[in-house]
Coordinates of C-alpha atoms and ligand atoms in Angstrom, one line a residue:
X1019 CA -2.1 -3.0 -17.5
X1020 CA -3.4 -3.4 -14.0
X1021 CA -2.3 -1.1 -11.2
X1022 CA -2.5 -2.3 -7.6
X1023 CA -2.4 0.2 -4.8
X1024 CA -1.7 -1.0 -1.3
X1025 CA -2.3 1.3 1.7
X1026 CA 0.6 1.0 4.1
X1027 CA -1.4 3.3 6.4
X1028 CA -1.4 7.0 7.0
X1029 CA -0.3 8.8 3.7
X1030 CA 1.9 5.8 2.7
X1031 CA 1.2 3.8 -0.5
X1032 CA 2.8 1.1 -2.5
X1033 CA 1.9 1.4 -6.2
X1034 CA 2.5 -1.6 -8.3
X1035 CA 2.1 -0.9 -12.0
X1036 CA 3.4 -3.2 -14.7
X1037 CA 6.7 -4.5 -13.4
X1038 CA 7.3 -1.3 -11.4
X1039 CA 7.1 -0.8 -7.6
X1040 CA 6.7 2.8 -6.5
X1041 CA 6.3 4.2 -3.0
X1042 CA 4.5 7.4 -2.0
X1043 CA 5.5 9.1 1.3
X1044 CA 6.7 6.0 3.2
X1045 CA 6.2 6.4 6.9
X1046 CA 6.5 3.0 8.6
X1047 CA 9.1 3.4 11.4
X1048 CA 7.4 4.9 14.5
X1049 CA 4.0 4.6 12.8
X1050 CA 1.6 2.7 15.1
X1051 CA -0.6 1.5 12.3
X1052 CA 2.0 0.6 9.6
X1053 CA 1.2 -2.6 7.8
X1054 CA 4.8 -3.4 7.1
X1055 CA 8.3 -2.3 7.9
X1056 CA 10.7 -0.2 5.8
X1057 CA 13.1 -3.2 5.7
X1058 CA 10.5 -5.5 4.3
X1059 CA 10.0 -3.4 1.2
X1060 CA 12.2 -4.6 -1.7
X1061 CA 12.7 -3.7 -5.4
X1062 CA 11.4 -0.2 -5.1
X1063 CA 12.3 1.8 -8.2
X1064 CA 10.8 5.3 -7.4
X1065 CA 9.8 7.0 -4.2
X1066 CA 7.4 10.0 -4.5
X1067 CA 7.5 12.5 -1.7
X1068 CA 4.8 15.1 -1.3
X1069 CA 6.4 17.4 1.3
X1070 CA 9.0 17.6 4.1
X1071 CA 7.0 16.7 7.2
X1072 CA 8.3 13.7 9.2
X1073 CA 5.2 11.6 8.6
X1074 CA 6.0 11.6 4.9
X1075 CA 9.8 11.3 4.7
X1076 CA 10.6 9.0 7.7
X1077 CA 11.7 6.0 5.7
X1078 CA 12.5 7.6 2.3
X1079 CA 16.3 7.7 2.6
X1080 CA 16.8 4.2 4.0
X1081 CA 14.6 2.6 1.4
X1082 CA 16.1 4.7 -1.5
X1083 CA 19.6 3.9 -0.5
X1084 CA 19.0 0.2 0.0
X1085 CA 17.0 -0.3 -3.2
X1086 CA 18.7 2.3 -5.4
X1087 CA 15.3 4.1 -5.8
X1088 CA 15.0 7.5 -7.4
X1089 CA 13.4 10.1 -5.1
X1090 CA 10.9 12.4 -6.9
X1091 CA 9.9 15.4 -5.0
X1092 CA 9.9 19.2 -5.1
X1093 CA 13.3 20.7 -5.7
X1094 CA 14.0 21.5 -2.1
X1095 CA 13.1 18.0 -0.8
X1096 CA 15.0 16.3 -3.6
X1097 CA 18.1 18.4 -2.9
X1098 CA 17.8 17.6 0.8
X1099 CA 17.8 13.9 0.3
X1100 CA 20.8 14.2 -2.1
X1101 CA 22.9 16.4 0.2
X1102 CA 21.8 15.2 3.7
X1103 CA 21.1 11.6 3.0
X1104 CA 23.4 10.7 0.1
X1105 CA 20.5 9.6 -2.1
X1106 CA 22.2 9.0 -5.5
X1107 CA 19.2 9.5 -7.8
X1108 CA 16.8 12.3 -7.3
X1109 CA 14.4 14.3 -9.6
X1110 CA 13.6 17.8 -8.3
X1111 CA 10.4 19.2 -9.6
X1112 CA 8.3 22.2 -9.0
X1113 CA 4.5 22.8 -9.0
X1114 CA 2.8 22.3 -12.3
X1115 CA 5.7 20.3 -13.8
X1116 CA 5.5 16.8 -15.2
X1117 CA 8.2 14.2 -15.5
X1118 CA 8.1 11.1 -17.6
X1119 CA 9.3 8.0 -15.8
X1120 CA 9.4 4.3 -16.8
X1121 CA 6.1 3.6 -15.0
X1122 CA 4.2 6.6 -16.2
X1123 CA 3.9 10.4 -16.2
X1124 CA 4.1 12.2 -12.8
X1125 CA 2.7 15.7 -12.4
X1126 CA 3.5 17.6 -9.2
X1127 CA 0.4 19.7 -8.3
X1128 CA -0.2 22.1 -5.5
X1129 CA -1.6 21.3 -2.1
X1130 CA -2.8 23.8 0.5
X1131 CA -0.5 22.7 3.3
X1132 CA 2.8 23.7 4.9
X1133 CA 6.2 22.0 4.3
X1134 CA 9.3 22.0 6.5
X1135 CA 11.9 19.5 7.5
X1136 CA 12.0 18.0 11.0
X1137 CA 14.6 20.6 12.1
X1138 CA 12.3 23.4 10.9
X1139 CA 14.2 24.3 7.8
X1140 CA 12.5 25.2 4.5
X1141 CA 11.2 22.3 2.5
X1142 CA 9.6 24.1 -0.4
X1143 CA 5.9 23.9 -1.1
X1144 CA 3.7 21.0 -0.2
X1145 CA 2.3 19.1 -3.2
X1146 CA 0.2 16.3 -4.5
X1147 CA 0.6 14.0 -7.5
X1148 CA -1.4 13.2 -10.6
X1149 CA -0.1 10.0 -12.1
X1150 CA -0.8 8.9 -15.6
X1151 CA -0.3 5.2 -15.6
X1152 CA -1.0 2.7 -18.3
X1153 CA -4.7 2.4 -18.3
X1154 CA -5.5 4.8 -15.4
X1155 CA -5.1 8.3 -14.0
X1156 CA -4.7 8.7 -10.3
X1157 CA -4.8 11.8 -8.1
X1158 CA -3.0 11.7 -4.8
X1159 CA -4.1 14.9 -3.0
X1160 CA -1.6 14.1 -0.1
X1161 CA -1.8 16.5 2.8
X1162 CA -4.1 19.4 1.9
X1163 CA -7.1 21.5 2.6
X1164 CA -10.0 21.6 0.2
X1165 CA -9.3 23.9 -2.8
X1166 CA -11.2 24.4 -6.1
X1167 CA -8.2 24.0 -8.4
X1168 CA -8.4 20.2 -7.7
X1169 CA -11.0 20.2 -10.4
X1170 CA -8.6 21.8 -12.9
X1171 CA -5.9 19.1 -12.8
X1172 CA -7.8 16.0 -11.5
X1173 CA -11.3 16.2 -12.9
X1174 CA -12.6 12.8 -13.9
X1175 CA -9.6 10.7 -12.7
X1176 CA -10.1 7.0 -12.3
X1177 CA -9.1 7.2 -8.7
X1178 CA -8.7 10.1 -6.2
X1179 CA -6.9 9.4 -2.9
X1180 CA -8.0 12.1 -0.4
X1181 CA -7.1 12.8 3.2
X1182 CA -10.0 12.6 5.7
X1183 CA -8.3 12.8 9.0
X1184 CA -9.1 16.5 9.7
X1185 CA -6.9 18.6 12.0
X1186 CA -3.8 18.5 9.8
X1187 CA -5.7 18.2 6.5
X1188 CA -9.2 18.4 5.3
X1189 CA -11.7 16.2 7.1
X1190 CA -14.5 14.0 5.9
X1191 CA -17.0 16.8 5.1
X1192 CA -14.5 18.7 3.0
X1193 CA -13.5 15.5 1.2
X1194 CA -17.1 15.1 0.0
X1195 CA -16.9 18.6 -1.5
X1196 CA -13.6 17.6 -3.1
X1197 CA -15.2 14.5 -4.6
X1198 CA -18.0 16.7 -6.0
X1199 CA -15.4 18.9 -7.7
X1200 CA -13.1 16.1 -8.9
X1201 CA -15.8 13.6 -9.9
X1202 CA -13.5 10.6 -9.7
X1203 CA -14.7 7.2 -10.6
X1204 CA -13.4 5.8 -7.4
X1205 CA -12.1 7.3 -4.2
X1206 CA -9.9 6.1 -1.3
X1207 CA -9.5 7.8 2.1
X1208 CA -6.1 8.4 3.6
X1209 CA -4.2 10.2 6.4
X1210 CA -6.6 9.1 9.2
X1211 CA -6.7 6.5 12.0
X1212 CA -3.0 6.8 12.7
X1213 CA -3.3 8.5 16.1
X1214 CA -6.4 9.5 18.1
X1215 CA -6.4 13.2 16.9
X1216 CA -7.1 12.0 13.3
X1217 CA -9.3 9.1 14.0
X1218 CA -12.4 9.0 11.7
X1219 CA -15.1 6.5 10.9
X1220 CA -14.2 5.2 7.4
X1221 CA -17.5 3.3 7.0
X1222 CA -19.6 6.3 7.8
X1223 CA -17.5 8.3 5.3
X1224 CA -18.0 5.7 2.6
X1225 CA -21.8 5.8 3.3
X1226 CA -21.8 9.6 2.9
X1227 CA -19.8 9.3 -0.3
X1228 CA -22.3 6.9 -1.8
X1229 CA -25.3 9.0 -0.8
X1230 CA -23.9 12.4 -1.9
X1231 CA -21.6 11.7 -4.9
X1232 CA -21.4 9.4 -7.9
X1233 CA -17.9 8.1 -6.9
X1234 CA -17.4 4.6 -5.6
X1235 CA -15.6 4.6 -2.2
X1236 CA -13.3 1.9 -1.1
X1237 CA -12.2 1.8 2.6
X1238 CA -9.0 -0.2 3.1
X1239 CA -7.4 -1.4 6.2
X1240 CA -3.6 -0.9 6.4
X1241 CA -2.1 -3.6 4.2
X1242 CA -5.1 -4.0 2.0
X1243 CA -5.1 -3.3 -1.8
X1244 CA -7.3 -1.9 -4.5
X1245 CA -6.7 -3.0 -8.1
X1246 CA -7.5 -0.6 -10.9
Ligands
NI1496 NI1 2.1 17.4 6.5
MN1497 MN1 1.0 14.4 7.2

């Protein structure tokens, strides 16, 4: 079964797999490069949330409450959406855990990053996701520095989605080291180009990936898709 990933910009993704529509870290409102609006997204069944920073949770509650979507996140983030934003369906996880959902298996893996809510309160530990979909395995590193354990849980995935923006996450150079560790078939860059401090040259990055790794890079513009 084909899976289509659409980059909504920044760390935000729409994952369409089978008949399911899943969001990761929707940040559209107040995002200067967003390819769509929160209001335009319909029929979302699950929203994955990697950590509590504003640029990952901005539109989670409004979409979840309008679509009746289940929010899947670490325990603290899931609890916060239930208690502070009246999200009816949440699944709280912790690092290393896997949950079976109608669209596939979702593993919450660690990231090397901080996590707090916009008011500064504790939002648990930042994470990434390994998704086992029908026909493909996908690793979303989300916001993170480079770390060697990526190889343990993501080695050989069909697709790795890695941040390259630098400053708040790893940059292009570290992402090449991550690709060497993970050895994914394909790789997509994320978390860059949203604001000047995280601007990067996607084409130059793709050229370096081709020269130095065996992975196939795909550089999307916000709103563009890759089909697995
Ligand atoms: Ni962050
Ligand atoms: Mn971020």
